[in-house]
mmCIF file of C-alpha atoms in Angstrom:
data_model
loop_
_atom_site.group_PDB
_atom_site.id
_atom_site.type_symbol
_atom_site.label_atom_id
_atom_site.label_comp_id
_atom_site.label_asym_id
_atom_site.label_seq_id
_atom_site.Cartn_x
_atom_site.Cartn_y
_atom_site.Cartn_z
ATOM 1 C CA MET A 65 67.721 247.176 81.012
ATOM 2 C CA ALA A 66 65.939 243.856 81.906
ATOM 3 C CA GLN A 67 62.786 243.097 79.975
ATOM 4 C CA SER A 68 59.455 243.115 81.734
ATOM 5 C CA MET A 69 57.424 240.017 82.565
ATOM 6 C CA PRO A 70 54.866 239.104 79.868
ATOM 7 C CA GLY A 71 51.130 239.503 80.442
ATOM 8 C CA PRO A 72 49.001 236.480 81.422
ATOM 9 C CA ASN A 73 47.460 236.188 77.973
ATOM 10 C CA GLU A 74 50.606 236.519 75.813
ATOM 11 C CA LYS A 75 51.732 233.492 73.797
ATOM 12 C CA SER A 76 55.159 233.370 75.330
ATOM 13 C CA THR A 77 53.703 233.135 78.886
ATOM 14 C CA PRO A 78 54.023 229.816 80.677
ATOM 15 C CA ARG A 79 50.628 228.715 81.983
ATOM 16 C CA PHE A 80 49.328 226.020 84.271
ATOM 17 C CA GLU A 81 45.559 225.301 84.473
ATOM 18 C CA LYS A 82 43.372 222.769 86.297
ATOM 19 C CA SER A 83 43.191 220.578 83.188
ATOM 20 C CA THR A 84 47.028 220.351 82.879
ATOM 21 C CA ASP A 85 48.764 217.110 83.772
ATOM 22 C CA PRO A 86 50.175 217.594 87.316
ATOM 23 C CA LYS A 87 53.454 216.132 86.072
ATOM 24 C CA GLU A 88 53.820 219.355 84.021
ATOM 25 C CA LEU A 89 54.103 221.452 87.148
ATOM 26 C CA GLU A 90 57.875 221.144 87.331
ATOM 27 C CA ARG A 91 58.089 222.257 83.673
ATOM 28 C CA PHE A 92 55.860 225.214 84.424
ATOM 29 C CA PHE A 93 57.999 226.340 87.309
ATOM 30 C CA ALA A 94 61.202 225.820 85.279
ATOM 31 C CA ARG A 95 59.921 228.087 82.472
ATOM 32 C CA LEU A 96 58.695 230.571 85.042
ATOM 33 C CA GLU A 97 62.088 230.691 86.678
ATOM 34 C CA GLU A 98 63.772 231.260 83.328
ATOM 35 C CA LEU A 99 61.554 234.317 82.924
ATOM 36 C CA PHE A 100 62.529 235.518 86.400
ATOM 37 C CA ASP A 101 66.180 235.479 85.424
ATOM 38 C CA LYS A 102 65.563 237.251 82.113
ATOM 39 C CA CYS A 103 63.322 239.931 83.694
ATOM 40 C CA ALA A 104 65.473 240.272 86.929
ATOM 41 C CA VAL A 105 62.691 239.314 89.265
ATOM 42 C CA ALA A 106 64.286 238.610 92.595
ATOM 43 C CA SER A 107 61.639 239.394 95.211
ATOM 44 C CA ASP A 108 59.878 236.336 96.719
ATOM 45 C CA VAL A 109 56.647 238.324 96.793
ATOM 46 C CA ASP A 110 56.849 239.185 93.102
ATOM 47 C CA LYS A 111 57.712 235.569 92.136
ATOM 48 C CA LYS A 112 54.723 234.222 93.987
ATOM 49 C CA LYS A 113 52.494 236.870 92.471
ATOM 50 C CA TYR A 114 53.444 235.960 88.895
ATOM 51 C CA ALA A 115 53.197 232.242 89.673
ATOM 52 C CA VAL A 116 49.534 232.533 90.625
ATOM 53 C CA VAL A 117 48.753 235.060 87.903
ATOM 54 C CA TYR A 118 49.831 232.574 85.174
ATOM 55 C CA THR A 119 47.058 230.110 86.150
ATOM 56 C CA ASP A 120 43.326 230.006 85.758
ATOM 57 C CA ILE A 121 41.008 231.603 88.301
ATOM 58 C CA LYS A 122 40.230 228.381 90.164
ATOM 59 C CA THR A 123 43.850 227.374 90.489
ATOM 60 C CA GLU A 124 44.803 230.861 91.526
ATOM 61 C CA LYS A 125 42.408 230.756 94.479
ATOM 62 C CA GLN A 126 43.650 227.350 95.545
ATOM 63 C CA TRP A 127 47.260 228.440 95.434
ATOM 64 C CA LYS A 128 46.681 231.669 97.300
ATOM 65 C CA VAL A 129 45.434 229.834 100.418
ATOM 66 C CA LEU A 130 48.525 227.711 100.696
ATOM 67 C CA GLU A 131 50.578 228.156 103.873
ATOM 68 C CA HIS A 132 53.598 229.916 102.354
ATOM 69 C CA PHE A 133 51.861 232.183 99.893
ATOM 70 C CA ALA A 134 51.205 235.030 102.339
ATOM 71 C CA LYS A 135 54.204 234.410 104.549
ATOM 72 C CA GLY A 136 57.201 232.488 103.258
ATOM 73 C CA THR A 137 59.779 232.272 100.480
ATOM 74 C CA TYR A 138 59.111 231.448 96.904
ATOM 75 C CA GLU A 139 60.791 228.082 97.317
ATOM 76 C CA GLU A 140 58.615 227.186 100.230
ATOM 77 C CA PHE A 141 55.563 228.248 98.243
ATOM 78 C CA LYS A 142 56.686 226.165 95.204
ATOM 79 C CA LYS A 143 57.136 223.103 97.437
ATOM 80 C CA ASP A 144 53.573 223.588 98.807
ATOM 81 C CA VAL A 145 52.157 223.691 95.286
ATOM 82 C CA LEU A 146 54.046 220.602 94.165
ATOM 83 C CA SER A 147 53.059 218.669 97.285
ATOM 84 C CA SER A 148 49.395 219.425 96.680
ATOM 85 C CA TYR A 149 49.273 217.430 93.388
ATOM 86 C CA ASP A 150 49.492 213.692 93.268
ATOM 87 C CA GLY A 151 52.494 212.617 91.111
ATOM 88 C CA ALA A 152 53.761 216.152 90.668
ATOM 89 C CA LEU A 153 56.977 215.506 92.766
ATOM 90 C CA ALA A 154 59.156 213.078 90.731
ATOM 91 C CA GLY A 155 60.636 211.578 93.981
ATOM 92 C CA ASP A 156 62.703 208.484 94.102
ATOM 93 C CA HIS A 157 59.720 206.419 95.275
ATOM 94 C CA ASP A 158 57.580 207.441 92.328
ATOM 95 C CA ALA A 159 60.414 206.879 89.896
ATOM 96 C CA MET A 160 61.087 203.405 91.321
ATOM 97 C CA GLN A 161 57.435 202.489 90.964
ATOM 98 C CA GLU A 162 57.363 203.764 87.342
ATOM 99 C CA LEU A 163 60.441 201.736 86.678
ATOM 100 C CA LYS A 164 58.905 198.547 87.975
ATOM 101 C CA GLN A 165 55.711 199.186 85.918
ATOM 102 C CA LEU A 166 57.773 199.828 82.840
ATOM 103 C CA ILE A 167 59.661 196.544 83.218
ATOM 104 C CA ARG A 168 56.464 194.581 83.937
ATOM 105 C CA ARG A 169 54.860 196.086 80.800
ATOM 106 C CA TYR A 170 57.698 195.034 78.492
ATOM 107 C CA ARG A 171 58.166 191.607 80.185
ATOM 108 C CA LEU A 172 54.743 190.588 78.802
ATOM 109 C CA SER A 173 56.349 190.515 75.365
ATOM 110 C CA LEU A 174 60.147 190.225 75.648
ATOM 111 C CA ILE A 175 62.174 192.751 73.724
ATOM 112 C CA GLN A 176 63.890 191.446 70.623
ATOM 113 C CA GLU A 177 63.080 194.007 67.978
ATOM 114 C CA LYS A 178 64.897 197.306 67.418
ATOM 115 C CA SER A 179 61.680 199.468 67.678
ATOM 116 C CA GLU A 180 60.852 197.884 71.001
ATOM 117 C CA TYR A 181 64.347 198.206 72.316
ATOM 118 C CA MET A 182 64.558 201.923 71.381
ATOM 119 C CA SER A 183 61.198 202.671 73.005
ATOM 120 C CA PHE A 184 62.116 200.907 76.226
ATOM 121 C CA LYS A 185 65.542 202.532 76.262
ATOM 122 C CA ARG A 186 64.039 206.018 76.026
ATOM 123 C CA GLU A 187 61.652 205.520 78.927
ATOM 124 C CA PHE A 188 64.228 203.648 81.039
ATOM 125 C CA GLN A 189 66.849 206.412 80.600
ATOM 126 C CA VAL A 190 64.603 209.131 82.107
ATOM 127 C CA LEU A 191 63.878 207.109 85.264
ATOM 128 C CA ALA A 192 67.485 205.917 85.535
ATOM 129 C CA VAL A 193 68.779 209.495 85.699
ATOM 130 C CA VAL A 194 66.396 210.277 88.617
ATOM 131 C CA LEU A 195 67.202 207.091 90.524
ATOM 132 C CA LYS A 196 70.974 207.421 90.100
ATOM 133 C CA LYS A 197 70.924 211.131 91.047
ATOM 134 C CA GLU A 198 68.960 210.371 94.239
ATOM 135 C CA GLY A 199 71.285 207.502 95.027
ATOM 136 C CA VAL A 200 68.406 205.010 95.051
ATOM 137 C CA CYS A 201 69.956 202.589 92.561
ATOM 138 C CA LEU A 202 73.603 201.793 91.855
ATOM 139 C CA ASN A 203 74.846 201.208 88.366
ATOM 140 C CA GLN A 204 74.732 197.392 88.463
ATOM 141 C CA GLU A 205 71.195 197.430 89.862
ATOM 142 C CA LEU A 206 70.107 199.583 86.905
ATOM 143 C CA VAL A 207 71.891 197.245 84.533
ATOM 144 C CA ASP A 208 70.059 194.199 85.926
ATOM 145 C CA GLN A 209 66.770 196.016 85.679
ATOM 146 C CA PHE A 210 67.424 197.121 82.082
ATOM 147 C CA LEU A 211 68.270 193.512 80.966
ATOM 148 C CA ALA A 212 65.249 191.990 82.761
ATOM 149 C CA PRO A 213 62.711 192.299 79.833
ATOM 150 C CA VAL A 214 65.300 191.534 77.060
ATOM 151 C CA ALA A 215 64.788 188.272 75.179
ATOM 152 C CA ASP A 216 67.411 185.504 75.675
ATOM 153 C CA SER A 217 68.643 185.700 72.174
ATOM 154 C CA LEU A 218 69.313 189.413 72.302
ATOM 155 C CA TYR A 219 70.688 189.124 75.800
ATOM 156 C CA ASN A 220 73.256 186.508 74.762
ATOM 157 C CA SER A 221 74.384 188.629 71.836
ATOM 158 C CA MET A 222 74.695 191.690 73.997
ATOM 159 C CA LYS A 223 76.729 189.730 76.551
ATOM 160 C CA LEU A 224 79.079 188.506 73.846
ATOM 161 C CA ARG A 225 79.418 191.985 72.590
ATOM 162 C CA MET A 226 80.288 193.445 75.980
ATOM 163 C CA GLU A 227 82.846 190.737 76.676
ATOM 164 C CA ARG A 228 84.813 192.088 73.747
ATOM 165 C CA LEU A 229 84.920 195.630 75.152
ATOM 166 C CA ASN A 230 88.338 196.924 76.324
ATOM 167 C CA PRO A 231 88.772 197.675 80.039
ATOM 168 C CA PRO A 232 88.179 201.282 81.228
ATOM 169 C CA ALA A 233 90.941 203.791 80.749
ATOM 170 C CA GLY A 234 93.835 203.270 83.178
ATOM 171 C CA LYS A 235 92.697 199.763 84.146
ATOM 172 C CA THR A 236 93.865 196.360 82.957
ATOM 173 C CA SER A 237 90.566 194.546 83.788
ATOM 174 C CA ARG A 238 86.988 195.171 84.732
ATOM 175 C CA ASP A 239 85.399 194.955 88.206
ATOM 176 C CA PRO A 240 83.607 191.479 88.307
ATOM 177 C CA ALA A 241 80.899 192.949 90.614
ATOM 178 C CA ASN A 242 80.249 195.917 88.331
ATOM 179 C CA PRO A 243 81.795 195.167 84.927
ATOM 180 C CA TYR A 244 79.809 197.386 82.582
ATOM 181 C CA THR A 245 78.155 200.835 82.810
ATOM 182 C CA LEU A 246 74.474 201.276 81.918
ATOM 183 C CA GLU A 247 75.565 203.298 78.965
ATOM 184 C CA GLU A 248 77.798 200.534 77.664
ATOM 185 C CA VAL A 249 75.016 197.979 78.048
ATOM 186 C CA MET A 250 72.502 200.106 76.197
ATOM 187 C CA ALA A 251 74.966 200.779 73.425
ATOM 188 C CA SER A 252 75.731 197.103 73.042
ATOM 189 C CA GLY A 253 72.043 196.242 72.522
ATOM 190 C CA LEU A 254 71.774 198.988 69.930
ATOM 191 C CA ASP A 255 74.956 197.769 68.185
ATOM 192 C CA VAL A 256 73.560 194.190 67.992
ATOM 193 C CA LEU A 257 70.204 195.321 66.708
ATOM 194 C CA GLN A 258 71.726 197.633 64.127
ATOM 195 C CA GLY A 259 73.930 194.881 62.748
ATOM 196 C CA VAL A 260 77.234 196.553 63.516
ATOM 197 C CA PHE A 261 78.150 193.795 65.940
ATOM 198 C CA SER A 262 79.757 191.425 63.420
ATOM 199 C CA SER A 263 81.755 194.025 61.507
ATOM 200 C CA MET A 264 83.126 195.480 64.742
ATOM 201 C CA ASP A 265 84.113 192.119 66.149
ATOM 202 C CA ARG A 266 85.879 191.065 62.987
ATOM 203 C CA LYS A 267 87.900 194.302 63.085
ATOM 204 C CA HIS A 268 88.623 193.713 66.720
ATOM 205 C CA ASP A 269 89.848 190.138 66.065
ATOM 206 C CA LYS A 270 91.862 191.207 63.112
ATOM 207 C CA ALA A 271 93.653 193.903 65.181
ATOM 208 C CA ARG A 272 94.577 191.205 67.735
ATOM 209 C CA GLY A 273 95.907 188.829 65.110
ATOM 210 C CA LEU A 274 93.029 186.353 65.270
ATOM 211 C CA ASP A 275 91.399 184.455 62.386
ATOM 212 C CA THR A 276 88.375 186.600 61.331
ATOM 213 C CA THR A 277 86.752 183.596 59.666
ATOM 214 C CA ALA A 278 86.622 181.771 62.939
ATOM 215 C CA SER A 279 85.214 184.905 64.633
ATOM 216 C CA SER A 280 82.461 185.113 62.023
ATOM 217 C CA THR A 281 81.611 181.461 62.706
ATOM 218 C CA ARG A 282 81.313 182.095 66.407
ATOM 219 C CA GLU A 283 78.950 185.064 65.805
ATOM 220 C CA LEU A 284 76.819 182.980 63.380
ATOM 221 C CA HIS A 285 76.196 180.291 65.993
ATOM 222 C CA GLY A 286 76.008 182.613 68.979
ATOM 223 C CA THR A 287 78.947 181.009 70.824
ATOM 224 C CA ARG A 288 80.943 182.830 73.471
ATOM 225 C CA SER A 289 84.665 183.426 72.830
ATOM 226 C CA GLY A 290 87.015 182.005 75.509
ATOM 227 C CA THR A 291 89.810 183.988 77.084
ATOM 228 C CA ARG A 292 92.612 184.543 74.604
ATOM 229 C CA ASN A 293 95.899 184.189 76.433
ATOM 230 C CA ASN A 294 98.046 184.975 73.418
ATOM 231 C CA SER A 295 97.802 185.786 69.731
ATOM 232 C CA SER A 296 99.420 182.539 68.554
ATOM 233 C CA THR A 297 96.340 180.326 69.152
ATOM 234 C CA GLY A 298 96.203 177.772 66.417
ATOM 235 C CA GLU A 299 93.442 177.535 63.917
ATOM 236 C CA SER A 300 92.658 173.980 65.001
ATOM 237 C CA ALA A 301 92.096 175.146 68.610
ATOM 238 C CA VAL A 302 89.712 177.809 67.397
ATOM 239 C CA LYS A 303 87.781 175.330 65.332
ATOM 240 C CA GLN A 304 87.610 172.955 68.276
ATOM 241 C CA GLU A 305 86.155 175.802 70.353
ATOM 242 C CA ASP A 306 83.672 176.460 67.620
ATOM 243 C CA VAL A 307 82.522 172.855 67.523
ATOM 244 C CA GLY A 308 82.113 172.702 71.265
ATOM 245 C CA GLY A 309 80.091 175.918 71.262
ATOM 246 C CA ILE A 310 77.819 174.679 68.401
ATOM 247 C CA LEU A 311 77.227 171.425 70.224
ATOM 248 C CA ALA A 312 76.386 173.223 73.357
ATOM 249 C CA SER A 313 74.007 175.509 71.628
ATOM 250 C CA MET A 314 72.366 172.572 69.915
ATOM 251 C CA LYS A 315 72.017 170.794 73.252
ATOM 252 C CA ASP A 316 70.299 173.835 74.779
ATOM 253 C CA ILE A 317 67.909 174.088 71.808
ATOM 254 C CA PHE A 318 66.968 170.373 71.984
ATOM 255 C CA GLU A 319 66.388 170.681 75.759
ATOM 256 C CA GLN A 320 64.212 173.708 75.298
ATOM 257 C CA GLN A 321 62.169 171.947 72.586
ATOM 258 C CA ALA A 322 61.825 168.861 74.695
ATOM 259 C CA GLN A 323 60.632 170.941 77.635
ATOM 260 C CA GLN A 324 58.148 172.852 75.416
ATOM 261 C CA ALA A 325 56.824 169.582 74.073
ATOM 262 C CA GLN A 326 56.335 168.189 77.585
ATOM 263 C CA GLN A 327 54.452 171.367 78.604
ATOM 264 C CA GLU A 328 52.281 171.063 75.472
ATOM 265 C CA ARG A 329 51.482 167.385 76.354
ATOM 266 C CA GLN A 330 50.558 168.412 79.872
ATOM 267 C CA HIS A 331 48.400 171.097 78.612
ATOM 268 C CA ILE A 332 46.583 168.790 76.232
ATOM 269 C CA ALA A 333 46.169 166.195 78.996
ATOM 270 C CA ALA A 334 44.647 168.878 81.252
ATOM 271 C CA LEU A 335 42.258 169.972 78.424
ATOM 272 C CA GLU A 336 41.152 166.359 77.879
ATOM 273 C CA LYS A 337 40.544 165.858 81.606
ATOM 274 C CA ALA A 338 38.562 169.060 81.853
ATOM 275 C CA PHE A 339 36.513 168.024 78.788
ATOM 276 C CA VAL A 340 35.698 164.626 80.348
ATOM 277 C CA GLU A 341 34.686 166.242 83.581
ATOM 278 C CA GLN A 342 32.499 168.649 81.740
ATOM 279 C CA GLN A 343 30.857 165.841 79.848
ATOM 280 C CA LYS A 344 30.156 164.097 83.218
ATOM 281 C CA THR A 345 28.620 167.250 84.661
ATOM 282 C CA ILE A 346 26.387 167.738 81.605
ATOM 283 C CA THR A 347 25.284 164.053 81.661
ATOM 284 C CA ASN A 348 24.482 164.207 85.410
ATOM 285 C CA PHE A 349 22.569 167.382 84.955
ATOM 286 C CA LEU A 350 20.427 165.902 82.044
ATOM 287 C CA GLN A 351 19.796 162.776 84.165
ATOM 288 C CA GLN A 352 18.594 164.929 87.060
ATOM 289 C CA GLN A 353 16.342 166.948 84.779
ATOM 290 C CA GLN A 354 14.842 163.710 83.335
ATOM 291 C CA GLN A 355 14.213 162.303 86.803
ATOM 292 C CA GLN A 356 12.616 165.583 87.949
ATOM 293 C CA MET A 357 10.319 165.566 84.932
ATOM 294 C CA GLN A 358 9.381 161.912 85.408
ATOM 295 C CA ALA A 359 8.721 162.629 89.097
ATOM 296 C CA GLN A 360 6.461 165.540 88.219
ATOM 297 C CA GLN A 361 4.494 163.380 85.815
ATOM 298 C CA TYR A 362 4.070 160.670 88.486
ATOM 299 C CA ASN A 363 3.020 163.125 91.211
ATOM 300 C CA GLN A 364 0.448 164.718 88.800
ATOM 301 C CA TYR A 365 -0.954 161.228 88.106
ATOM 302 C CA ASN A 366 -1.199 160.287 91.760
ATOM 303 C CA ALA A 367 -2.787 163.646 92.673
ATOM 304 C CA CYS A 368 -5.881 162.656 90.663
ATOM 305 C CA PRO A 369 -8.085 160.045 92.429
ATOM 306 C CA ALA A 370 -9.126 157.050 90.288
ATOM 307 C CA PRO A 371 -12.863 157.182 89.610
ATOM 308 C CA SER A 372 -13.258 153.405 89.856
ATOM 309 C CA GLY A 373 -11.363 150.199 89.871
ATOM 310 C CA PHE A 374 -9.070 151.105 92.740
ATOM 311 C CA GLY A 375 -11.510 151.950 95.537
ATOM 312 C CA GLY A 376 -11.446 155.691 94.824
ATOM 313 C CA ALA A 377 -8.108 156.162 96.586
ATOM 314 C CA PRO A 378 -5.109 157.870 94.933
ATOM 315 C CA ARG A 379 -3.089 155.519 92.840
ATOM 316 C CA GLN A 380 -0.130 154.061 94.774
ATOM 317 C CA MET A 381 2.840 152.044 93.790
ATOM 318 C CA ASN A 382 3.466 148.778 95.492
ATOM 319 C CA SER A 383 1.698 149.052 98.837
ATOM 320 C CA GLY A 384 4.244 149.821 101.532
ATOM 321 C CA ALA A 385 7.057 150.244 99.042
ATOM 322 C CA SER A 386 10.174 152.043 100.069
ATOM 323 C CA LEU A 387 10.756 155.642 99.132
ATOM 324 C CA LEU A 388 13.939 154.466 97.345
ATOM 325 C CA ASN A 389 11.639 152.669 94.830
ATOM 326 C CA ARG A 390 9.345 155.567 94.110
ATOM 327 C CA PHE A 391 10.357 155.651 90.543
ATOM 328 C CA ASP A 392 9.331 152.034 89.776
ATOM 329 C CA CYS A 393 6.739 151.532 87.036
ATOM 330 C CA TRP A 394 3.268 152.043 88.533
ATOM 331 C CA PHE A 395 1.577 149.888 85.812
ATOM 332 C CA CYS A 396 3.421 146.651 86.364
ATOM 333 C CA GLY A 397 5.335 147.400 89.565
ATOM 334 C CA GLU A 398 8.685 146.363 88.179
ATOM 335 C CA SER A 399 11.847 148.422 88.525
ATOM 336 C CA GLY A 400 14.152 149.600 85.832
ATOM 337 C CA HIS A 401 11.595 151.591 83.707
ATOM 338 C CA LEU A 402 8.729 153.946 84.073
ATOM 339 C CA ASN A 403 5.132 153.801 82.935
ATOM 340 C CA ALA A 404 5.769 155.436 79.553
ATOM 341 C CA GLU A 405 8.368 152.733 78.716
ATOM 342 C CA CYS A 406 6.565 149.751 80.321
ATOM 343 C CA PRO A 407 6.792 146.629 78.043
ATOM 344 C CA THR A 408 3.767 145.021 79.763
ATOM 345 C CA ARG A 409 1.692 148.084 79.119
ATOM 346 C CA MET A 410 2.780 148.166 75.470
ATOM 347 C CA ASP A 411 1.994 144.460 75.090
ATOM 348 C CA TYR A 412 -1.516 144.953 76.492
ATOM 349 C CA LEU A 413 -2.140 147.837 74.112
ATOM 350 C CA ASN A 414 -0.807 145.903 71.135
ATOM 351 C CA THR A 415 -2.893 142.776 71.969
ATOM 352 C CA GLY A 416 -6.037 144.810 72.586
ATOM 353 C CA LYS A 417 -6.342 143.913 76.340
ATOM 354 C CA ILE A 418 -6.523 147.670 77.149
ATOM 355 C CA VAL A 419 -6.914 150.954 75.492
ATOM 356 C CA MET A 420 -5.745 154.401 76.577
ATOM 357 C CA VAL A 421 -8.383 157.090 77.155
ATOM 358 C CA LYS A 422 -6.996 160.511 78.087
ATOM 359 C CA GLY A 423 -3.781 158.912 79.460
ATOM 360 C CA ARG A 424 -5.719 156.334 81.512
ATOM 361 C CA ALA A 425 -5.830 152.537 81.011
ATOM 362 C CA ARG A 426 -9.335 151.328 80.171
ATOM 363 C CA LEU A 427 -11.140 148.126 79.105
ATOM 364 C CA PRO A 428 -10.985 147.353 75.379
ATOM 365 C CA ASP A 429 -14.520 148.909 74.912
ATOM 366 C CA GLY A 430 -13.315 152.091 76.669
ATOM 367 C CA GLY A 431 -15.088 151.339 79.931
ATOM 368 C CA GLU A 432 -13.578 151.637 83.347
ATOM 369 C CA PHE A 433 -12.258 148.846 85.371
ATOM 370 C CA PRO A 434 -14.726 147.108 87.717
ATOM 371 C CA THR A 435 -14.948 148.705 91.137
ATOM 372 C CA ASP A 436 -14.397 145.424 92.958
ATOM 373 C CA ILE A 437 -10.766 145.218 91.867
ATOM 374 C CA ARG A 438 -8.578 146.116 94.814
ATOM 375 C CA ASP A 439 -5.164 145.252 93.400
ATOM 376 C CA PRO A 440 -2.855 148.351 93.459
ATOM 377 C CA LEU A 441 -1.322 147.503 90.002
ATOM 378 C CA PRO A 442 -3.313 148.304 86.871
ATOM 379 C CA LYS A 443 -1.643 145.269 85.190
ATOM 380 C CA ASN A 444 -3.487 142.848 87.517
#
């Protein structure tokens, strides 16, 4: 006799509530359908009834108004529910977007440590299964995507490791367009990071009658092994291959270092240029501020009419002077300095020809200039 369906509040009951991640919907329905099989629930009506009962009140009301709840099969109702939640359907488009985001995230800091590799591999595998099942991505496309965020050093070791793999069963060589499966690529990376690469390759070379010392040297320097046409290759030829590989690796390293140095020099030059431009901007700003302050002082002075000595009219600079010369010294009329820095004014003060009373030039006894003086310059 089949067991009965559990009550809504029992611990073994699968539940979906409004606070649950929509991506858990598929898991909810999977557990629900396992119960249907155990409890021999076959009716579409009963299946839909239990589906809404195992939710909270608000979710139950929302699901009951869906098109296929009252009329329709359980599968149609289930599809309605999944379609009503963003991200609930793990379709090929969503999986592809997640794959791109995953690769972008790991590309920010290229993978070269075992912990990073394992974490990336776990996430990638889940999405790869969906994309391969739906026929969105072929094996080689997934391999290329998997290797995209892998650091160059790890990639080169993985490539060397895979080049040593035997052809698939029943074949004498690998397909150049699709040489390795995704599983083989993932396993090669794990072998390299776990340190089993060297020991496996030495055993492989020993079985083929090659010098394991030379093989170890190639691994140490990261060189790629050439195609071995026969097992009688001489030790001198192997050593020559090692030397060529080492020199090629050293050349690559030097070129990379030179390129990095050039980039650093360009960066420093750009910083220096930006610093100079900033200094110019600050200097121009300070000069403008100083001119504005001097202009304000001059305007305030001219706004006050002279009580005597200049006909009662506002003080002017050189009569009829151009506006371009409005910042000439109003005391002596010369350009290149302002009143506060006027050498003539300072000389008059030092020799006692004038005194300053409340910012105004006066006679040595403090008196005002005679009213019959009509010259526009206080110096005269």
